[in-house]
GROMACS .gro file of C-alpha atoms in nm:
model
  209
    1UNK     CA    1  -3.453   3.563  14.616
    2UNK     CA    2  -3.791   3.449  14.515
    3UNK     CA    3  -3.874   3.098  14.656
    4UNK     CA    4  -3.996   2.948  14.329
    5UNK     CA    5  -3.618   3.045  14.184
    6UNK     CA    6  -3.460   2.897  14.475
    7UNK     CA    7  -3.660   2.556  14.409
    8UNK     CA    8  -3.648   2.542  14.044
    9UNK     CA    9  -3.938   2.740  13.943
   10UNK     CA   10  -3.933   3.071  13.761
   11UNK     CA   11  -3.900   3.401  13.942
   12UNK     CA   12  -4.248   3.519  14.039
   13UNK     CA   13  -4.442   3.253  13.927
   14UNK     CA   14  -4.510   3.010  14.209
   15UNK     CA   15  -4.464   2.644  14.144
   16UNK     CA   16  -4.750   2.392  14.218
   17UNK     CA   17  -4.708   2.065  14.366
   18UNK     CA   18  -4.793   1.718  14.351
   19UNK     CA   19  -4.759   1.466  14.653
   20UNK     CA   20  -4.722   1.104  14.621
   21UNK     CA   21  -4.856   0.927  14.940
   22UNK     CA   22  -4.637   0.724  15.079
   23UNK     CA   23  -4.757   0.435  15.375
   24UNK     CA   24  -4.615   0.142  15.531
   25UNK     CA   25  -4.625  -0.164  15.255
   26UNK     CA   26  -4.681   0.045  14.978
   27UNK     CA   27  -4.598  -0.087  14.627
   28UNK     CA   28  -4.248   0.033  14.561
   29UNK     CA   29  -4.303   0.095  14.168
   30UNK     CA   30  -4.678   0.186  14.247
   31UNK     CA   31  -4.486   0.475  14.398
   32UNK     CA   32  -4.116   0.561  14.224
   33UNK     CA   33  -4.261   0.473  13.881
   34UNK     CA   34  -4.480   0.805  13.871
   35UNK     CA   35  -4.189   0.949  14.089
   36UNK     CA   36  -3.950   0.903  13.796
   37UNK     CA   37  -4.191   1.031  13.532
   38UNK     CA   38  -4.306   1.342  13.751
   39UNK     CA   39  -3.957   1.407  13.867
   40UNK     CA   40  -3.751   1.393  13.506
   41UNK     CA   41  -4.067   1.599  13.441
   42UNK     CA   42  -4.024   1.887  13.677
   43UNK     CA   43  -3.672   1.905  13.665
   44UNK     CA   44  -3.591   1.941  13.332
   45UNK     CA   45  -3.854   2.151  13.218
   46UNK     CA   46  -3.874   2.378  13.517
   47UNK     CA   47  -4.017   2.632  13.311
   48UNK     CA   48  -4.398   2.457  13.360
   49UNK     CA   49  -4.365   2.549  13.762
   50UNK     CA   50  -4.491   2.203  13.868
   51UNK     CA   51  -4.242   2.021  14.191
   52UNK     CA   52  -4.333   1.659  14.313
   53UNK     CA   53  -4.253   1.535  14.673
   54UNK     CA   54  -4.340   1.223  14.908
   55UNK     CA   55  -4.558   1.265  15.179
   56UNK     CA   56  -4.598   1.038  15.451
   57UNK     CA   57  -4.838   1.063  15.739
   58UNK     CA   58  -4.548   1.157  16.019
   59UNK     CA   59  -4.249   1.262  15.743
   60UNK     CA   60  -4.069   0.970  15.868
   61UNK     CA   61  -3.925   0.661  15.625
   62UNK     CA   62  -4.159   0.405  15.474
   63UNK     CA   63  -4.078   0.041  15.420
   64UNK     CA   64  -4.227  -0.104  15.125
   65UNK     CA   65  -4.428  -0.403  15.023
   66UNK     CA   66  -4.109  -0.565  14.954
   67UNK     CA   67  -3.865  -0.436  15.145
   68UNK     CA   68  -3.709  -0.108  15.014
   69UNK     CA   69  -3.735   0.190  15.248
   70UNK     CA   70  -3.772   0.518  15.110
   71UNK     CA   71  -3.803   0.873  15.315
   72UNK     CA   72  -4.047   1.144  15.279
   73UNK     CA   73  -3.985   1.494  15.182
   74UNK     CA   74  -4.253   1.575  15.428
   75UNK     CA   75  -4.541   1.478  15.691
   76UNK     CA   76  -4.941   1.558  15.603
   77UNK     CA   77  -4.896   1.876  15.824
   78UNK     CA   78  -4.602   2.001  15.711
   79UNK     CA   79  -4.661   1.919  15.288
   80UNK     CA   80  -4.737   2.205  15.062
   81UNK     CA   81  -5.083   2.256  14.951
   82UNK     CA   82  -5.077   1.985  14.656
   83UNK     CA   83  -5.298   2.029  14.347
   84UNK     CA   84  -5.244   1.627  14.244
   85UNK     CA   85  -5.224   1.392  14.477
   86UNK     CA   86  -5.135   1.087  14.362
   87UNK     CA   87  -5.237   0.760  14.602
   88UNK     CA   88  -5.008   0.418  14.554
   89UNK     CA   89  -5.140   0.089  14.606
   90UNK     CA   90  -4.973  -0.251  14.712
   91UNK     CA   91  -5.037  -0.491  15.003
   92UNK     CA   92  -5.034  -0.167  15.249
   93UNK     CA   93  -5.369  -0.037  15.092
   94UNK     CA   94  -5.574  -0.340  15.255
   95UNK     CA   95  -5.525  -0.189  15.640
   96UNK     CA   96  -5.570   0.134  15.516
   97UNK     CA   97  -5.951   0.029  15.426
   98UNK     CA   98  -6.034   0.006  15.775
   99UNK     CA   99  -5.802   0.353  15.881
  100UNK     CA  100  -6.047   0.598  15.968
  101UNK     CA  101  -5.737   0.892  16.029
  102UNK     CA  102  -5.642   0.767  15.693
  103UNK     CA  103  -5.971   0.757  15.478
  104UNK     CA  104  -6.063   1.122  15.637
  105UNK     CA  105  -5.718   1.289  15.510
  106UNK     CA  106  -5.809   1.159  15.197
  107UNK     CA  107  -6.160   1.312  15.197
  108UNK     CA  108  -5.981   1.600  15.319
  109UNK     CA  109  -5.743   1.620  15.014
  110UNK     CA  110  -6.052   1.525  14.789
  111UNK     CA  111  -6.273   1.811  14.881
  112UNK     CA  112  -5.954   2.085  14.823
  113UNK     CA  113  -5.768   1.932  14.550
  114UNK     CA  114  -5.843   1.932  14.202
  115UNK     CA  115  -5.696   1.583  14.052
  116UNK     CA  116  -5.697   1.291  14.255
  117UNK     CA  117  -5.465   1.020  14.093
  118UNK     CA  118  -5.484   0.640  14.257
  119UNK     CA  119  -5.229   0.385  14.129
  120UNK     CA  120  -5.311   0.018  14.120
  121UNK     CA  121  -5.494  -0.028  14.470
  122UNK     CA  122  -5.474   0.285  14.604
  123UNK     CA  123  -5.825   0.278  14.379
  124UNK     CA  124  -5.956   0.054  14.693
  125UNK     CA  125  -5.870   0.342  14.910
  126UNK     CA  126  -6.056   0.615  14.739
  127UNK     CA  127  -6.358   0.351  14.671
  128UNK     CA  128  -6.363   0.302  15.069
  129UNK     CA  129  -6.340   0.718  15.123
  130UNK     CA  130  -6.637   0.744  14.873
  131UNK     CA  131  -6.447   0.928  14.590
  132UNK     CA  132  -6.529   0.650  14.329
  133UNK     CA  133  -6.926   0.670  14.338
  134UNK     CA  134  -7.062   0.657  14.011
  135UNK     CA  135  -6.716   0.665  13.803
  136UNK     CA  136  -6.548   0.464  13.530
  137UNK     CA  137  -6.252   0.308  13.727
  138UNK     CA  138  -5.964   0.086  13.728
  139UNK     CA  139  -5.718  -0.105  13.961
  140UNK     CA  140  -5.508  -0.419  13.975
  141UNK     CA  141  -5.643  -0.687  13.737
  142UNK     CA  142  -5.666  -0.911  14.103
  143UNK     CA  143  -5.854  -0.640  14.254
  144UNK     CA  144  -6.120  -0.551  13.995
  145UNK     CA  145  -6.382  -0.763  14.182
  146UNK     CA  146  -6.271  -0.616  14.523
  147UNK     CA  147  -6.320  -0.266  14.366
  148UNK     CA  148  -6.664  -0.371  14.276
  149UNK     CA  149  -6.771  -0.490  14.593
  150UNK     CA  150  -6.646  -0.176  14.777
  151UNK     CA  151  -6.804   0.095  14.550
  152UNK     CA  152  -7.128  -0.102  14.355
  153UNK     CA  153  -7.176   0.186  14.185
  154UNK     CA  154  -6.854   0.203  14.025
  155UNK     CA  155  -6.840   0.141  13.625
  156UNK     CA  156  -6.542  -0.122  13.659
  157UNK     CA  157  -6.320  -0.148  13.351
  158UNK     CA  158  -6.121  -0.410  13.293
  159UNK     CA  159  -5.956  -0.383  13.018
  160UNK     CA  160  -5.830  -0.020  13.071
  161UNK     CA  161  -5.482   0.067  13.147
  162UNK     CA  162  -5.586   0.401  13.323
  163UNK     CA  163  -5.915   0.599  13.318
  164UNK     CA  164  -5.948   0.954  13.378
  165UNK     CA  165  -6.302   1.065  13.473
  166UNK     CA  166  -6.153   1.439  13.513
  167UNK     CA  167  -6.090   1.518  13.914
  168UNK     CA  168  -6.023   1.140  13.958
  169UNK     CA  169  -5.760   0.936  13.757
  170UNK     CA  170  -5.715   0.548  13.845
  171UNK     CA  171  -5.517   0.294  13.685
  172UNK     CA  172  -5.418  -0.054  13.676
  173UNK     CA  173  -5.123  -0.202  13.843
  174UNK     CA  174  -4.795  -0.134  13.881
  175UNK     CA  175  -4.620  -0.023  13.560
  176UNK     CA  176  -4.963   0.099  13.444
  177UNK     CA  177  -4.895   0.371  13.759
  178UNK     CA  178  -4.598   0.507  13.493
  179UNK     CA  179  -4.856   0.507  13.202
  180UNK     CA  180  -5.085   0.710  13.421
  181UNK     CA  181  -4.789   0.966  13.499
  182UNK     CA  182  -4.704   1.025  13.155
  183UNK     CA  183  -5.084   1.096  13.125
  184UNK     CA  184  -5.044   1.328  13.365
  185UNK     CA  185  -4.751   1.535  13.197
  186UNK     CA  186  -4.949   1.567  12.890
  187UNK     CA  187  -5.249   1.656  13.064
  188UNK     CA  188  -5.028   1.931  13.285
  189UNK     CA  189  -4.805   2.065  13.022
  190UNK     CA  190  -4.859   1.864  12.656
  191UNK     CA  191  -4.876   1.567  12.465
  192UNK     CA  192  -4.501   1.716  12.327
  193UNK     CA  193  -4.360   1.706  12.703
  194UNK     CA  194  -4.490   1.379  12.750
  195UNK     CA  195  -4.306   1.236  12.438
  196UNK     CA  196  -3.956   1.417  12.589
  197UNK     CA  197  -4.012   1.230  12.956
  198UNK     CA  198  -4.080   0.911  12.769
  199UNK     CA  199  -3.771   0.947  12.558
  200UNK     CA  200  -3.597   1.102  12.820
  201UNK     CA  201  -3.632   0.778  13.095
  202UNK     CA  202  -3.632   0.547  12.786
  203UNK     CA  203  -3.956   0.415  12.870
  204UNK     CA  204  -4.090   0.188  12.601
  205UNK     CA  205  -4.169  -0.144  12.708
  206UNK     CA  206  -4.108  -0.460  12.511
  207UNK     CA  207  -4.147  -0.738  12.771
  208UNK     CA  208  -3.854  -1.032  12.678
  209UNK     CA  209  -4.146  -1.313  12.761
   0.00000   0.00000   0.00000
């Protein structure tokens, strides 16, 4: 049996992937909030031949910035060739500014893959690999000046709840990541999809306060 068949795809038609990076103290909605989207996505409309996994750098479980532990589908060596990659942020993103194994593999994915999507302060990381130079950008509202600092160049907005300067999507925090995912369906499939996930995961916020 064809492989794309046996994972959900169609017969023939191989399915492309996207990874969501997973690291110790990441956000946990920075991370299952596009997880949800992506996932409802790709498994009830099969038909578009997009899968999404969790990748983290040894394939091993990750505990989160506050405590939940989730597991990877798979290590950096042993993921499938992703074309999104979609980088968390949360607490965990400030050590990974200074992790040179960790800024390189995202160079790495930069220079092979064609859209680059950072969630809340995962924009730091991909200011400190050099990815952000001379973009429109976003992050946490308590990390815009940070993002300035690490990448001057860097056309810092605000007000934005995502921005998407083509190969490079960023957004603002948290349960902006979810906004950004639905982006990301409409951009990968269409607008129509988009509305079905939304419905589908009943995501329509009306804060109580």
């Amino acid at each position: 049996m064809d492989i794309s068949a046996q994972e959900g795809g169609l017969p023939g038609r191989p399915l492309r992937h996207i990874a969501i990076l997973l690291f110790p103290g990441v956000e946990e909605l920075d991370a299952i909030g596009p997880w949800e989207v992506l996932a409802y996505w790709t498994r009830n409309f099969p038909e578009d031949g997009w899968r999404v996994s969790c990748v983290s750098r040894d394939g091993g479980p990750v505990e989160c910035a506050k405590g939940l532990t989730v597991h990877a589908h798979h290590s950096w060596a042993s993921a499938p060739a992703p074309e999104v990659v979609v980088h968390p942020g949360g607490q965990g993103t400030r050590p990974l500014l200074a992790d040179e194994e960790h800024l390189a593999r995202v160079r790495e994915l930069a220079a092979s893959v064609p859209l680059m999507a950072g969630v809340c302060t995962g924009a730091l990381v991909y200011a400190k690999a050099g990815l952000l130079r001379g973009r429109p950008v976003t992050t946490h509202w308590a990390s815009l000046d940070l993002l300035a600092e690490l990448e001057p160049t860097a056309e810092v907005r605000r007000e934005d709840r995502f921005v998407d300067d083509g190969d490079v999507i960023t957004s603002a925090g948290i349960s902006a990541g979810m906004d950004m995912a639905l982006h990301l369906v409409a951009r990968l499939s269409s607008v129509e999809r988009a509305r079905r996930v939304r419905r589908g995961i009943q995501y329509d916020p009306q804060p109580p306060v």
